[in-house]
mmCIF file of C-alpha atoms in Angstrom:
data_model
loop_
_atom_site.group_PDB
_atom_site.id
_atom_site.type_symbol
_atom_site.label_atom_id
_atom_site.label_comp_id
_atom_site.label_asym_id
_atom_site.label_seq_id
_atom_site.Cartn_x
_atom_site.Cartn_y
_atom_site.Cartn_z
ATOM 1 C CA MET A 1 0.000 0.000 0.000
ATOM 2 C CA GLU A 2 1.218 3.472 -0.856
ATOM 3 C CA LEU A 3 -0.488 6.653 0.260
ATOM 4 C CA ARG A 4 -0.928 8.954 -2.708
ATOM 5 C CA SER A 5 -2.313 12.112 -1.102
ATOM 6 C CA VAL A 6 -2.579 14.019 2.136
ATOM 7 C CA GLU A 7 -6.320 13.388 2.004
ATOM 8 C CA GLU A 8 -5.735 9.600 1.988
ATOM 9 C CA LEU A 9 -3.374 9.971 4.938
ATOM 10 C CA MET A 10 -5.847 12.155 6.828
ATOM 11 C CA ASP A 11 -8.581 9.558 6.213
ATOM 12 C CA LEU A 12 -6.298 6.820 7.510
ATOM 13 C CA LEU A 13 -5.407 8.821 10.613
ATOM 14 C CA HIS A 14 -9.102 9.552 11.220
ATOM 15 C CA ALA A 15 -9.754 5.799 10.940
ATOM 16 C CA CYS A 16 -7.405 5.311 13.883
ATOM 17 C CA ARG A 17 -9.984 6.979 16.149
ATOM 18 C CA GLY A 18 -11.384 4.293 18.416
ATOM 19 C CA SER A 19 -8.831 1.717 17.243
ATOM 20 C CA ARG A 20 -6.822 0.263 20.072
ATOM 21 C CA GLY A 21 -3.118 -0.415 19.929
ATOM 22 C CA THR A 22 -0.122 -0.386 22.228
ATOM 23 C CA ALA A 23 2.439 2.353 22.522
ATOM 24 C CA CYS A 24 5.077 -0.099 23.725
ATOM 25 C CA PRO A 25 5.131 -3.889 23.917
ATOM 26 C CA GLY A 26 3.339 -4.976 27.080
ATOM 27 C CA ASP A 27 1.543 -1.650 27.566
ATOM 28 C CA ALA A 28 -2.190 -1.297 27.965
ATOM 29 C CA PRO A 29 -3.998 -0.512 24.706
ATOM 30 C CA VAL A 30 -4.500 3.139 23.816
ATOM 31 C CA ASP A 31 -6.650 4.958 21.274
ATOM 32 C CA LEU A 32 -4.312 5.165 18.269
ATOM 33 C CA HIS A 33 -5.754 8.476 17.062
ATOM 34 C CA GLU A 34 -5.241 10.268 20.375
ATOM 35 C CA HIS A 35 -1.879 8.582 20.869
ATOM 36 C CA ALA A 36 -0.648 9.829 17.479
ATOM 37 C CA LEU A 37 -1.738 13.389 18.268
ATOM 38 C CA GLN A 38 -0.081 13.320 21.689
ATOM 39 C CA THR A 39 3.173 11.887 20.338
ATOM 40 C CA ALA A 40 3.345 14.549 17.621
ATOM 41 C CA ALA A 41 2.496 17.319 20.106
ATOM 42 C CA LEU A 42 5.232 16.217 22.500
ATOM 43 C CA LEU A 43 7.739 16.239 19.654
ATOM 44 C CA ARG A 44 6.525 19.685 18.567
ATOM 45 C CA ARG A 45 7.225 20.968 22.088
ATOM 46 C CA GLY A 46 10.702 19.459 22.156
ATOM 47 C CA ARG A 47 11.702 20.172 18.549
ATOM 48 C CA PRO A 48 9.428 22.942 17.196
ATOM 49 C CA ALA A 49 11.375 23.384 13.953
ATOM 50 C CA ASP A 50 11.634 19.682 13.073
ATOM 51 C CA LYS A 51 8.416 19.066 11.146
ATOM 52 C CA GLU A 52 9.559 15.695 9.783
ATOM 53 C CA LEU A 53 10.164 14.330 13.287
ATOM 54 C CA GLN A 54 6.768 15.629 14.437
ATOM 55 C CA VAL A 55 5.017 14.049 11.465
ATOM 56 C CA ALA A 56 6.811 10.745 12.093
ATOM 57 C CA GLY A 57 5.271 10.870 15.564
ATOM 58 C CA LEU A 58 1.880 11.511 14.036
ATOM 59 C CA VAL A 59 1.970 8.728 11.447
ATOM 60 C CA HIS A 60 3.854 6.019 13.374
ATOM 61 C CA VAL A 61 0.524 4.441 14.399
ATOM 62 C CA VAL A 62 -0.777 3.644 10.908
ATOM 63 C CA GLY A 63 1.040 0.327 10.824
ATOM 64 C CA GLN A 64 -0.912 -0.901 13.846
ATOM 65 C CA LEU A 65 -4.182 -0.151 12.094
ATOM 66 C CA LEU A 66 -3.278 -1.658 8.721
ATOM 67 C CA TRP A 67 -0.990 -4.541 9.736
ATOM 68 C CA PRO A 68 -1.699 -5.615 13.325
ATOM 69 C CA GLY A 69 0.855 -8.459 13.275
ATOM 70 C CA ASP A 70 4.595 -8.401 13.885
ATOM 71 C CA PRO A 71 5.728 -4.890 14.994
ATOM 72 C CA ALA A 72 8.918 -4.846 12.896
ATOM 73 C CA ALA A 73 7.096 -5.976 9.739
ATOM 74 C CA ARG A 74 4.297 -3.454 10.198
ATOM 75 C CA ALA A 75 6.852 -0.689 10.800
ATOM 76 C CA HIS A 76 8.507 -1.490 7.462
ATOM 77 C CA ARG A 77 5.144 -1.533 5.692
ATOM 78 C CA ALA A 78 4.026 1.702 7.353
ATOM 79 C CA ALA A 79 7.304 3.325 6.308
ATOM 80 C CA GLY A 80 6.730 2.125 2.752
ATOM 81 C CA ALA A 81 3.222 3.554 2.794
ATOM 82 C CA VAL A 82 4.176 7.043 4.026
ATOM 83 C CA GLY A 83 7.621 7.365 2.426
ATOM 84 C CA PRO A 84 6.608 8.367 -1.098
ATOM 85 C CA LEU A 85 4.277 11.029 0.280
ATOM 86 C CA LEU A 86 6.300 12.373 3.219
ATOM 87 C CA GLY A 87 9.893 11.598 2.307
ATOM 88 C CA ASP A 88 12.721 9.259 3.195
ATOM 89 C CA ARG A 89 13.467 10.747 6.606
ATOM 90 C CA VAL A 90 9.891 10.338 7.872
ATOM 91 C CA ALA A 91 9.804 6.807 6.481
ATOM 92 C CA SER A 92 13.150 5.935 8.089
ATOM 93 C CA LEU A 93 12.055 7.295 11.460
ATOM 94 C CA VAL A 94 8.811 5.278 11.339
ATOM 95 C CA ARG A 95 10.701 2.134 10.323
ATOM 96 C CA LEU A 96 13.484 2.487 12.889
ATOM 97 C CA HIS A 97 11.024 3.407 15.641
ATOM 98 C CA GLY A 98 9.162 0.155 15.103
ATOM 99 C CA GLU A 99 12.210 -2.086 14.979
ATOM 100 C CA ASP A 100 13.454 -3.990 18.000
ATOM 101 C CA ARG A 101 13.357 -1.486 20.854
ATOM 102 C CA GLY A 102 15.793 -3.521 22.888
ATOM 103 C CA ARG A 103 18.538 -2.866 20.361
ATOM 104 C CA GLU A 104 20.570 0.183 21.328
ATOM 105 C CA PRO A 105 21.879 2.222 19.717
ATOM 106 C CA VAL A 106 19.646 2.661 16.707
ATOM 107 C CA PRO A 107 21.310 0.899 13.743
ATOM 108 C CA ASP A 108 21.313 3.999 11.504
ATOM 109 C CA ASP A 109 23.481 6.638 13.189
ATOM 110 C CA ARG A 110 22.043 9.444 11.064
ATOM 111 C CA PHE A 111 18.729 9.032 12.858
ATOM 112 C CA ALA A 112 19.763 7.652 16.258
ATOM 113 C CA GLU A 113 18.988 10.749 18.316
ATOM 114 C CA ASP A 114 15.728 11.403 16.483
ATOM 115 C CA VAL A 115 14.507 7.818 16.860
ATOM 116 C CA LEU A 116 15.264 7.930 20.570
ATOM 117 C CA LEU A 117 13.268 11.174 20.860
ATOM 118 C CA LEU A 118 10.426 9.572 18.919
ATOM 119 C CA ARG A 119 10.470 6.521 21.189
ATOM 120 C CA GLN A 120 10.487 8.709 24.312
ATOM 121 C CA ALA A 121 7.553 10.772 23.043
ATOM 122 C CA ASP A 122 5.731 7.574 22.088
ATOM 123 C CA GLU A 123 6.188 6.176 25.595
ATOM 124 C CA SER A 124 5.227 9.468 27.275
ATOM 125 C CA ALA A 125 2.165 10.121 25.151
ATOM 126 C CA GLY A 126 -0.054 7.658 26.967
ATOM 127 C CA THR A 127 0.666 9.170 30.371
ATOM 128 C CA SER A 128 1.096 12.833 29.503
ATOM 129 C CA GLY A 129 -2.545 13.911 29.843
ATOM 130 C CA LEU A 130 -1.693 16.419 27.142
ATOM 131 C CA ASP A 131 -4.480 18.106 25.198
ATOM 132 C CA ALA A 132 -2.979 17.496 21.786
ATOM 133 C CA GLY A 133 -5.512 19.359 19.667
ATOM 134 C CA VAL A 134 -7.183 17.903 16.621
ATOM 135 C CA LEU A 135 -5.913 16.133 13.532
ATOM 136 C CA GLU A 136 -6.953 18.983 11.251
ATOM 137 C CA ASP A 137 -4.276 21.130 12.947
ATOM 138 C CA TRP A 138 -1.678 18.953 11.185
ATOM 139 C CA ARG A 139 -3.037 19.246 7.635
ATOM 140 C CA THR A 140 -0.847 22.225 6.697
ATOM 141 C CA VAL A 141 2.325 20.506 7.936
ATOM 142 C CA LEU A 142 1.419 17.316 6.069
ATOM 143 C CA GLU A 143 0.757 19.309 2.896
ATOM 144 C CA LEU A 144 4.067 21.134 3.265
ATOM 145 C CA LEU A 145 6.037 17.883 3.562
ATOM 146 C CA SER A 146 4.030 16.256 0.829
ATOM 147 C CA SER A 147 4.702 19.124 -1.543
ATOM 148 C CA ARG A 148 8.446 18.610 -0.991
ATOM 149 C CA HIS A 149 8.452 14.855 -1.465
ATOM 150 C CA ALA A 150 5.434 13.589 -3.361
ATOM 151 C CA PRO A 151 5.332 13.160 -7.112
ATOM 152 C CA LEU A 152 3.719 16.043 -8.978
ATOM 153 C CA GLY A 153 -0.002 16.125 -8.389
ATOM 154 C CA ALA A 154 -0.025 13.936 -5.272
ATOM 155 C CA ALA A 155 -0.291 16.822 -2.818
ATOM 156 C CA ASP A 156 -3.839 17.991 -2.217
#
């Protein structure tokens, strides 16, 4: 599966509302939609200029919705789905975030610090109690990244 537009991605993220998944192996299930918003909001607070990292936090949950099996396999598939639309860095962060969390450091040094920040935000999101806003708040950021990375005509 490959997402071809921001609208498709927004629909997928909206579909996460009410879907239950886990932030970390062994954790209690959380609402994937709210979890994605909280993760992205925490990253926005910590790295306000890094839109790609924030968006990786927003979209990292799509693999749980589409491929509820093996976490590493779904992370690779989720990365493949968002990569053409949002770029290689977002895809790499999603993929590396979902790989074996016990393996330190992150195997790709270019992204090690960012993946660790993403993992920390992911783990904190369920307990933060943060009012993370609404998904529509992220449309402009998604369109901006999409316009940089998507093939002509794919951005809404």
